[in-house]
Tab-separated table of C-alpha atoms in Angstrom:
chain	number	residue	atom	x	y	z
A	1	UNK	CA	-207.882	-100.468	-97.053
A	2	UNK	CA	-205.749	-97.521	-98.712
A	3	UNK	CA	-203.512	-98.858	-101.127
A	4	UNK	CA	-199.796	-97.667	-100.749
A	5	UNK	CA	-198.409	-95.332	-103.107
A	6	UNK	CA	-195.049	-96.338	-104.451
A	7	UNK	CA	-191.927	-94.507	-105.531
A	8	UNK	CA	-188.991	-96.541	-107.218
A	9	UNK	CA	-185.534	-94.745	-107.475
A	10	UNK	CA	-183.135	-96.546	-109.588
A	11	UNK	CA	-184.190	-97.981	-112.565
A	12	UNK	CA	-181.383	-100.461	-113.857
A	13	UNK	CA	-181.044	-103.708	-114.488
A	14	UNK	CA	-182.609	-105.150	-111.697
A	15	UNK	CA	-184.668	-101.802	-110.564
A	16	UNK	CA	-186.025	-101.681	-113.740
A	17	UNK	CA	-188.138	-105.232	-113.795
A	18	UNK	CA	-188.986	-104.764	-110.026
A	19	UNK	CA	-190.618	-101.775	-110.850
A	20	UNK	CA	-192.514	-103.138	-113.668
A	21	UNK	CA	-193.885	-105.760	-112.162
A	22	UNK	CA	-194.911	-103.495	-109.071
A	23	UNK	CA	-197.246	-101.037	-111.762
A	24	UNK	CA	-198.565	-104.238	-113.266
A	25	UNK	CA	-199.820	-105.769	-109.622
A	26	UNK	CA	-201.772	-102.274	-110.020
A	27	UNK	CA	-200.015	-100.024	-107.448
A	28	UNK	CA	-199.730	-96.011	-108.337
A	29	UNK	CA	-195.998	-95.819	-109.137
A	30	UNK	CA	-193.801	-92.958	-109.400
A	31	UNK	CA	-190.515	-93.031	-110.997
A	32	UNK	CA	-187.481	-90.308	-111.502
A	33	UNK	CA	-184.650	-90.972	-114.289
A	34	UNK	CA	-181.280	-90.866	-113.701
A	35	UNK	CA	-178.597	-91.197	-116.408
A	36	UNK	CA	-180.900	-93.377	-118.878
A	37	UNK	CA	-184.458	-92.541	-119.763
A	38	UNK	CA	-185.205	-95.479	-121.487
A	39	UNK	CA	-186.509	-97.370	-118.504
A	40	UNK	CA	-188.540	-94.401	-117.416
A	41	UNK	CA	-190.020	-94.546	-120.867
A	42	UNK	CA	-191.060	-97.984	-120.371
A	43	UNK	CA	-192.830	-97.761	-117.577
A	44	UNK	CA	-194.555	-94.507	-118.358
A	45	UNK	CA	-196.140	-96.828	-120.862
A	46	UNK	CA	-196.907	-99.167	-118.138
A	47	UNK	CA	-198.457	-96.665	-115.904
A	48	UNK	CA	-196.138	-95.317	-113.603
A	49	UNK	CA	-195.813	-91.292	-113.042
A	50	UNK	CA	-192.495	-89.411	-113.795
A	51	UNK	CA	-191.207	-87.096	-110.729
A	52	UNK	CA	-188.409	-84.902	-111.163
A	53	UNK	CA	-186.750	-84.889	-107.818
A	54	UNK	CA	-186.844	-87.971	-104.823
A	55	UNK	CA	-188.331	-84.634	-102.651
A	56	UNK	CA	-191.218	-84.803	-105.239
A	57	UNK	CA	-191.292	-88.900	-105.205
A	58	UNK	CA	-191.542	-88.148	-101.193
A	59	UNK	CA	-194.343	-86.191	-100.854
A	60	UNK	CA	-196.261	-88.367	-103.020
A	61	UNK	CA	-195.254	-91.886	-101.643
A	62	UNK	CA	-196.147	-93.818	-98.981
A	63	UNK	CA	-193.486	-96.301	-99.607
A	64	UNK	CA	-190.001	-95.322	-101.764
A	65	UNK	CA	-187.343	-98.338	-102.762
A	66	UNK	CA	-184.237	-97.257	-103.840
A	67	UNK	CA	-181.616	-99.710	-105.704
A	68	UNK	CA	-178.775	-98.357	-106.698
A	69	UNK	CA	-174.805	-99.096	-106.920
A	70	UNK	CA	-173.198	-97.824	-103.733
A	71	UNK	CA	-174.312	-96.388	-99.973
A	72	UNK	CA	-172.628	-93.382	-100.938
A	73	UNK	CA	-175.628	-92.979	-103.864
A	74	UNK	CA	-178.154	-94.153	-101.376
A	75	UNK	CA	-177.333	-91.326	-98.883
A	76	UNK	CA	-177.099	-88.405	-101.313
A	77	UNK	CA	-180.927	-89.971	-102.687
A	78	UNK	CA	-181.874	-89.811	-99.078
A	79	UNK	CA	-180.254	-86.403	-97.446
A	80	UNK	CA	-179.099	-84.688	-99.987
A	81	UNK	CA	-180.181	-81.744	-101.587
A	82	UNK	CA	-183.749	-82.207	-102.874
A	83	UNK	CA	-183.412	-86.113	-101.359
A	84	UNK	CA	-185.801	-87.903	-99.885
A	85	UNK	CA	-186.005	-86.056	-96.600
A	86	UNK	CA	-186.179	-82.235	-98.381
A	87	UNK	CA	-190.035	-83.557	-98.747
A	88	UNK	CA	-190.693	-86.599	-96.402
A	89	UNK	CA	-193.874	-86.764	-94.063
A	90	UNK	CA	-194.268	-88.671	-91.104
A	91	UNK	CA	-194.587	-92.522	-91.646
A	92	UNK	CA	-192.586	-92.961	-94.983
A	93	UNK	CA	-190.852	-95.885	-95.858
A	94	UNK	CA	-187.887	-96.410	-97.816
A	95	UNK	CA	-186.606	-99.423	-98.752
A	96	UNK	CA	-182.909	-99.773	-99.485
A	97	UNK	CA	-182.333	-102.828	-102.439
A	98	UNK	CA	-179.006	-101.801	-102.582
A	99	UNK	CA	-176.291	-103.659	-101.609
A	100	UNK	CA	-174.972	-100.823	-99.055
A	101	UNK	CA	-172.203	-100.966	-95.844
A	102	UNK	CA	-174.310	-101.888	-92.852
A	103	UNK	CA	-172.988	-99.403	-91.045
A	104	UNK	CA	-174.260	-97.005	-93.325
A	105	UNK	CA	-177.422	-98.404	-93.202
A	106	UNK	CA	-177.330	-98.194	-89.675
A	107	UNK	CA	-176.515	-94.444	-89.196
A	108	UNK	CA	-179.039	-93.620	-92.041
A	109	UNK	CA	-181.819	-95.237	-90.146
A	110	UNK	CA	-180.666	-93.450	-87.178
A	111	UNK	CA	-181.256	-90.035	-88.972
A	112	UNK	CA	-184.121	-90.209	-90.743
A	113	UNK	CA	-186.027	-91.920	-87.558
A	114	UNK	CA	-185.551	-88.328	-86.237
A	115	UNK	CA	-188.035	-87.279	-88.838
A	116	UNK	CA	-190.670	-90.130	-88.381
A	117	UNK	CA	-189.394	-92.000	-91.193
A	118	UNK	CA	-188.549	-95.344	-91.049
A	119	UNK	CA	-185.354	-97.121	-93.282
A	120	UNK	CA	-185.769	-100.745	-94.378
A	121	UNK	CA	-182.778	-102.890	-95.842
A	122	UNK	CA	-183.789	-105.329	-98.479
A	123	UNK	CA	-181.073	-106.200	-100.381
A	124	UNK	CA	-181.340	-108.972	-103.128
A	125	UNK	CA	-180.541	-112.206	-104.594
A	126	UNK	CA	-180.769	-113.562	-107.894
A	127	UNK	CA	-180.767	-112.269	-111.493
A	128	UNK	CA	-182.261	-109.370	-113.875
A	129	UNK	CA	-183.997	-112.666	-115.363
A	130	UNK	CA	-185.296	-113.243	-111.740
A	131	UNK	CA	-186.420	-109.881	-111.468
A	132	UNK	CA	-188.553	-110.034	-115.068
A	133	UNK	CA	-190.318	-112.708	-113.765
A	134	UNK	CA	-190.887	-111.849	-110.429
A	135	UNK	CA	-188.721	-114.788	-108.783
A	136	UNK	CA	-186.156	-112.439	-106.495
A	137	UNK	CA	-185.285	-113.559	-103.170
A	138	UNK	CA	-185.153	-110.531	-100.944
A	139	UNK	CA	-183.639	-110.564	-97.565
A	140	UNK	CA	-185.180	-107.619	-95.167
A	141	UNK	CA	-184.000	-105.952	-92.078
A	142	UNK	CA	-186.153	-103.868	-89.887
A	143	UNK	CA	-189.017	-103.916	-87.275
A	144	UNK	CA	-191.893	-106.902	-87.723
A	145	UNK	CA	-194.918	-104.575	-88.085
A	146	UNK	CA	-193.201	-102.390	-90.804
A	147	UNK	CA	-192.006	-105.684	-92.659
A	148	UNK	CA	-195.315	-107.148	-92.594
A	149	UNK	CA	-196.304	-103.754	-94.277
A	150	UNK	CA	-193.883	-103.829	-97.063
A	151	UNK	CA	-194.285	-107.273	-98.031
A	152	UNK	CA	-197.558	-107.755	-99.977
A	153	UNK	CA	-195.331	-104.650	-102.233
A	154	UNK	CA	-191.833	-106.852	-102.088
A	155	UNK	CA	-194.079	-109.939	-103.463
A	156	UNK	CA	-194.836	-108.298	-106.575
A	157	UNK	CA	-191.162	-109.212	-107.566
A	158	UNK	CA	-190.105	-111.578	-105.139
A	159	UNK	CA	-190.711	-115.446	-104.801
A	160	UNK	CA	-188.837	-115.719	-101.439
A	161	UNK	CA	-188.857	-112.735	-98.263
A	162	UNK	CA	-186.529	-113.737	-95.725
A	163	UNK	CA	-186.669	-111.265	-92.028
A	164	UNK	CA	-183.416	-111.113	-90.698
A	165	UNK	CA	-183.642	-109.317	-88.114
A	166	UNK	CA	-182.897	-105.606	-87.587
A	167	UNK	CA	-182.046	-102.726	-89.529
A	168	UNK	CA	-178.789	-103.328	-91.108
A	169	UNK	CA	-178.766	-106.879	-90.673
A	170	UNK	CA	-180.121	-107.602	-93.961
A	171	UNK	CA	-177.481	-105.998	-95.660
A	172	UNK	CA	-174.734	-108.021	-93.405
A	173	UNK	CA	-175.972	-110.921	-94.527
A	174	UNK	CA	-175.955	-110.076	-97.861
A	175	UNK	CA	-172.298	-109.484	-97.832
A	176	UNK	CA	-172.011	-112.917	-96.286
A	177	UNK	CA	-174.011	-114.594	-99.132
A	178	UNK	CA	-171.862	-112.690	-101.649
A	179	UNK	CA	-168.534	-113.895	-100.405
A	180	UNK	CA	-169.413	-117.809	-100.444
A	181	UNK	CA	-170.808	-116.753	-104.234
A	182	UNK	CA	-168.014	-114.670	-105.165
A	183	UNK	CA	-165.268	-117.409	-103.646
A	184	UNK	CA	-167.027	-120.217	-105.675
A	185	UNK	CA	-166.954	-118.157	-108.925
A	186	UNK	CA	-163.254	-117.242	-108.133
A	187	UNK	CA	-162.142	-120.961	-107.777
A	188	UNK	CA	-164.371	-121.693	-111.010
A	189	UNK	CA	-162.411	-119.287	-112.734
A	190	UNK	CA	-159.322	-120.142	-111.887
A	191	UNK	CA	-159.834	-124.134	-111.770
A	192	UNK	CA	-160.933	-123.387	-115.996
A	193	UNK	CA	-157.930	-121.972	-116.244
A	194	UNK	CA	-155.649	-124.917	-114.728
A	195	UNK	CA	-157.955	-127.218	-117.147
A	196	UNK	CA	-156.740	-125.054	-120.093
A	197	UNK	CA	-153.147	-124.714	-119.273
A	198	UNK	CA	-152.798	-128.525	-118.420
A	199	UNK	CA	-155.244	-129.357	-121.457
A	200	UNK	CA	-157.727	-130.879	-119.605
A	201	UNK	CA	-160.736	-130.660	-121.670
A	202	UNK	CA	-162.748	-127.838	-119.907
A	203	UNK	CA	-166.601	-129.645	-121.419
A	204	UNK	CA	-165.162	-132.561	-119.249
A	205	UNK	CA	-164.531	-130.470	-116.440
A	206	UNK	CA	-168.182	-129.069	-116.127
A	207	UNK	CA	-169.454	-132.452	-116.689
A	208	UNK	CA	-167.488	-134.113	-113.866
A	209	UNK	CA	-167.350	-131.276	-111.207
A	210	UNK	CA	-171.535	-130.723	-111.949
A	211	UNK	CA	-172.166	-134.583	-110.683
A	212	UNK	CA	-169.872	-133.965	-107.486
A	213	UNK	CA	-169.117	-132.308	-103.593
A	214	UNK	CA	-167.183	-129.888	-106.312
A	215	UNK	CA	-170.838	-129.060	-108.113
A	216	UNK	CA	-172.041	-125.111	-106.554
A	217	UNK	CA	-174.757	-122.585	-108.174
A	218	UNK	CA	-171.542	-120.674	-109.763
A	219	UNK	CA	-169.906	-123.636	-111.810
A	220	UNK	CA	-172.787	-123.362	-114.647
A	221	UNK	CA	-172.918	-119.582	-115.003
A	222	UNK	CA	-169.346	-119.290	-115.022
A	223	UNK	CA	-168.661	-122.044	-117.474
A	224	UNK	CA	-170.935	-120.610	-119.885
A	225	UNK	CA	-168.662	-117.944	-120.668
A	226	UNK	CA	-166.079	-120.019	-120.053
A	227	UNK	CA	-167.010	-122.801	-122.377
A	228	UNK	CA	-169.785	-120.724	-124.831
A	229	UNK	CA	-168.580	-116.889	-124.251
A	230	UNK	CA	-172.395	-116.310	-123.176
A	231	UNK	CA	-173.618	-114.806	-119.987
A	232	UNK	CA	-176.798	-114.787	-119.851
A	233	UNK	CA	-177.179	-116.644	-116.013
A	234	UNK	CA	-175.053	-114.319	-113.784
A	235	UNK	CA	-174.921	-110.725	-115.128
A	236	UNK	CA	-173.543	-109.325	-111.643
A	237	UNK	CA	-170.593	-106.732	-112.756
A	238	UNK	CA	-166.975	-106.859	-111.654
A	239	UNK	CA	-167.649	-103.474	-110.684
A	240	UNK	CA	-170.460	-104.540	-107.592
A	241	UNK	CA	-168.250	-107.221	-107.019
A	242	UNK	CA	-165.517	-105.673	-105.999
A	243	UNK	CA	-167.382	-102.873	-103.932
A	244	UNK	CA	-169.417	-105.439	-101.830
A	245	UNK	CA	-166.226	-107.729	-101.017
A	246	UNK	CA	-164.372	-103.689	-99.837
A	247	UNK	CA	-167.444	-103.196	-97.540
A	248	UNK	CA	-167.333	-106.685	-96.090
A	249	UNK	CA	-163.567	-106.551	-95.277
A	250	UNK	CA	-165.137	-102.880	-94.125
A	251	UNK	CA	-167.547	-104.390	-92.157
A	252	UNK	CA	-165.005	-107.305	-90.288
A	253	UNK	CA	-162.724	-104.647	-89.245
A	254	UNK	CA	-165.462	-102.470	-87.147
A	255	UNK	CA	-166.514	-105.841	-85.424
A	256	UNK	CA	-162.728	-107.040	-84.591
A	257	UNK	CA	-163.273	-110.080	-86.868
A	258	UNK	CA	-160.579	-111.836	-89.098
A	259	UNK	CA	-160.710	-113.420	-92.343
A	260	UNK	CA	-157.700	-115.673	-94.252
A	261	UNK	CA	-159.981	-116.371	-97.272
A	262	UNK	CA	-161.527	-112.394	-97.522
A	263	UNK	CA	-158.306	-110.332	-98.501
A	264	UNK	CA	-157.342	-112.933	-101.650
A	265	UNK	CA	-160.687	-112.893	-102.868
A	266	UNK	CA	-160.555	-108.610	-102.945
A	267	UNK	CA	-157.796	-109.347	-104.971
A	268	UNK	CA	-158.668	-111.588	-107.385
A	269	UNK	CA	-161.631	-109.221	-107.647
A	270	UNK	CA	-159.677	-106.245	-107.824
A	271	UNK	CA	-157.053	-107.909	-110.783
A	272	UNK	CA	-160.220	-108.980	-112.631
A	273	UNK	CA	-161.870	-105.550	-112.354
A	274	UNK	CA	-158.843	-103.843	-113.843
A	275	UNK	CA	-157.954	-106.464	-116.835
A	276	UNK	CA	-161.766	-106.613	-118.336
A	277	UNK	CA	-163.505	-103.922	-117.111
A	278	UNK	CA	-165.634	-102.896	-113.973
A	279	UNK	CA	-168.783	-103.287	-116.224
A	280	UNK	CA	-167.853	-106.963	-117.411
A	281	UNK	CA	-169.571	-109.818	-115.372
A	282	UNK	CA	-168.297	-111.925	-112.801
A	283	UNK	CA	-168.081	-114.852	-115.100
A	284	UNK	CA	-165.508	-112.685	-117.301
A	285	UNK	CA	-162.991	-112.902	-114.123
A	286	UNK	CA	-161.593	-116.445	-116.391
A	287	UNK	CA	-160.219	-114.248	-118.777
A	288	UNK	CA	-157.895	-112.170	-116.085
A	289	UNK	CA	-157.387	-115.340	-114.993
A	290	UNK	CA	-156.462	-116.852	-118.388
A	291	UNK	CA	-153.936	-112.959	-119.292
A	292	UNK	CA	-152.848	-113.607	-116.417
A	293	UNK	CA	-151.429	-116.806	-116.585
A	294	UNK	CA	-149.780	-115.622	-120.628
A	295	UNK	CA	-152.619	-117.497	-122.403
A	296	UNK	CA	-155.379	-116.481	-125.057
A	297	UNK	CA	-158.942	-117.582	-124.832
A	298	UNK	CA	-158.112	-120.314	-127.322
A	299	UNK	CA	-155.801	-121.586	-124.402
A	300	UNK	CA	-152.620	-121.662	-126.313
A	301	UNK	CA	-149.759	-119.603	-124.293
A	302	UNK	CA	-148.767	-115.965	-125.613
């Protein structure tokens, strides 16, 4: 059986292990940089092929993932000039790992089935530490026989594949996942901060909260910074944060659906993105939380 050809767009935290650990289960990889060579660098040294342009990666691909920030990024990688299409063939595959608007998605698939090529969403759960080691979880949306293609490929970094159903609905639920994840970490956040301004020890409030109905898979990674200023279990950026909580609200309005719980969480996302920093992780909301309640990260009120 011919083995696939891979291309790999997008080479950052995440995109960066994925790929590695595709070249190491021995499929031909080619990769293009972007802003930072450094990545491209290591995996030149793993194997992989440098392409300048994703109309280069195209021609020479069977199969092209792209993970990148925004669907405005995936589009211009796809149709713009010297994208993806300026040197697609008939049968390609790409395989969006971006969190992206479904709708997007949706129209994007539309176009480039025009061409013979087929558009995949496969967004992603877990870490950069996940990704290293080949543990993702990786939710895909698309047709059955062009999942069961992609998979044996997806395995190379993922522990769990999940088939959601069709194009776009991947990326839906994704935006789902991210809003019960992004609430918890919110109400972490600000519950630290109620600890520290009614001196509540905050060790005691991890250790009480991680034995209870109150217990989630945000209270740790959140508490670390809060409690160690680490962050080494949730690096997920403000920045994403923000942007995938916009396209859900984005997302509820085409379909007519309400929320009471959406809009407060944009906010709290938007306050923290603007006080530490669109880079900063998710944990790092505590200190917006903590400014903007008048209090230090020593807890004492300014």
């Amino acid at each position: 059986m011919k083995q696939e050809r891979i291309g790999f767009i997008g080479l950052g935290l995440m995109g960066k292990e994925m790929a590695r650990n595709i070249v190491r289960n021995g499929y031909p990889l080619s990769v293009m940089a972007y802003r930072n060579r450094s990545p491209l660098e290591v995996l030149s040294a793993e194997g992989a092929v440098e392409v300048v342009s994703a109309a280069e990666m195209a021609k020479t691909s069977d199969i092209v993932f792209i993970c990148v920030k925004t669907s405005e990024q995936v589009s211009e990688i796809v149709t713009g000039t010297d994208g993806l299409m300026a040197g697609a063939h008939e049968g390609l595959i790409i395989v969006d790992c971006s969190t992206a608007h479904p709708e997007s998605t949706e129209r994007l698939a539309e176009t480039v089935a025009e061409h013979g090529v087929t558009l995949v969403d496969a967004p992603l759960a877990r870490t950069p530490r996940e990704a290293r080691e080949g543990r993702l979880n990786v939710m895909l949306g698309g047709d059955a026989s062009t999942v069961t293609r992609i998979t044996p490929v997806i395995e190379s970094f993922a522990e769990n594949i999940f088939h959601v159903g069709a194009v776009g609905s991947a990326h839906k639920l994704k935006l789902i996942n991210n809003f019960l994840s992004l609430g918890a970490a919110a109400l972490v956040s600000e519950a630290a901060t109620m600890a520290a301004g009614m001196d509540v020890p905050q060790n005691k409030l991890l250790e009480i909260c991680s034995q209870g109905g109150a217990n989630s898979a945000m209270l740790a990674p959140v508490m670390e910074w809060v409690l160690q200023k680490e962050c080494t279990k949730l690096q997920f950026s403000l920045g994403n944060a923000e942007k995938d909580m916009r396209y859900l609200a984005e997302t509820l309005t085409e379909y007519r659906l309400t929320s009471d719980m959406l809009p407060p969480l944009c906010e709290f996302l938007k306050f923290a993105r603007n006080d530490v920093g669109e880079e900063s992780f998710v944990p790092q909301a505590y200190d917006s939380c903590m400014q903007r309640n008048g209090m230090g990260s020593d807890g004492n009120k300014h």
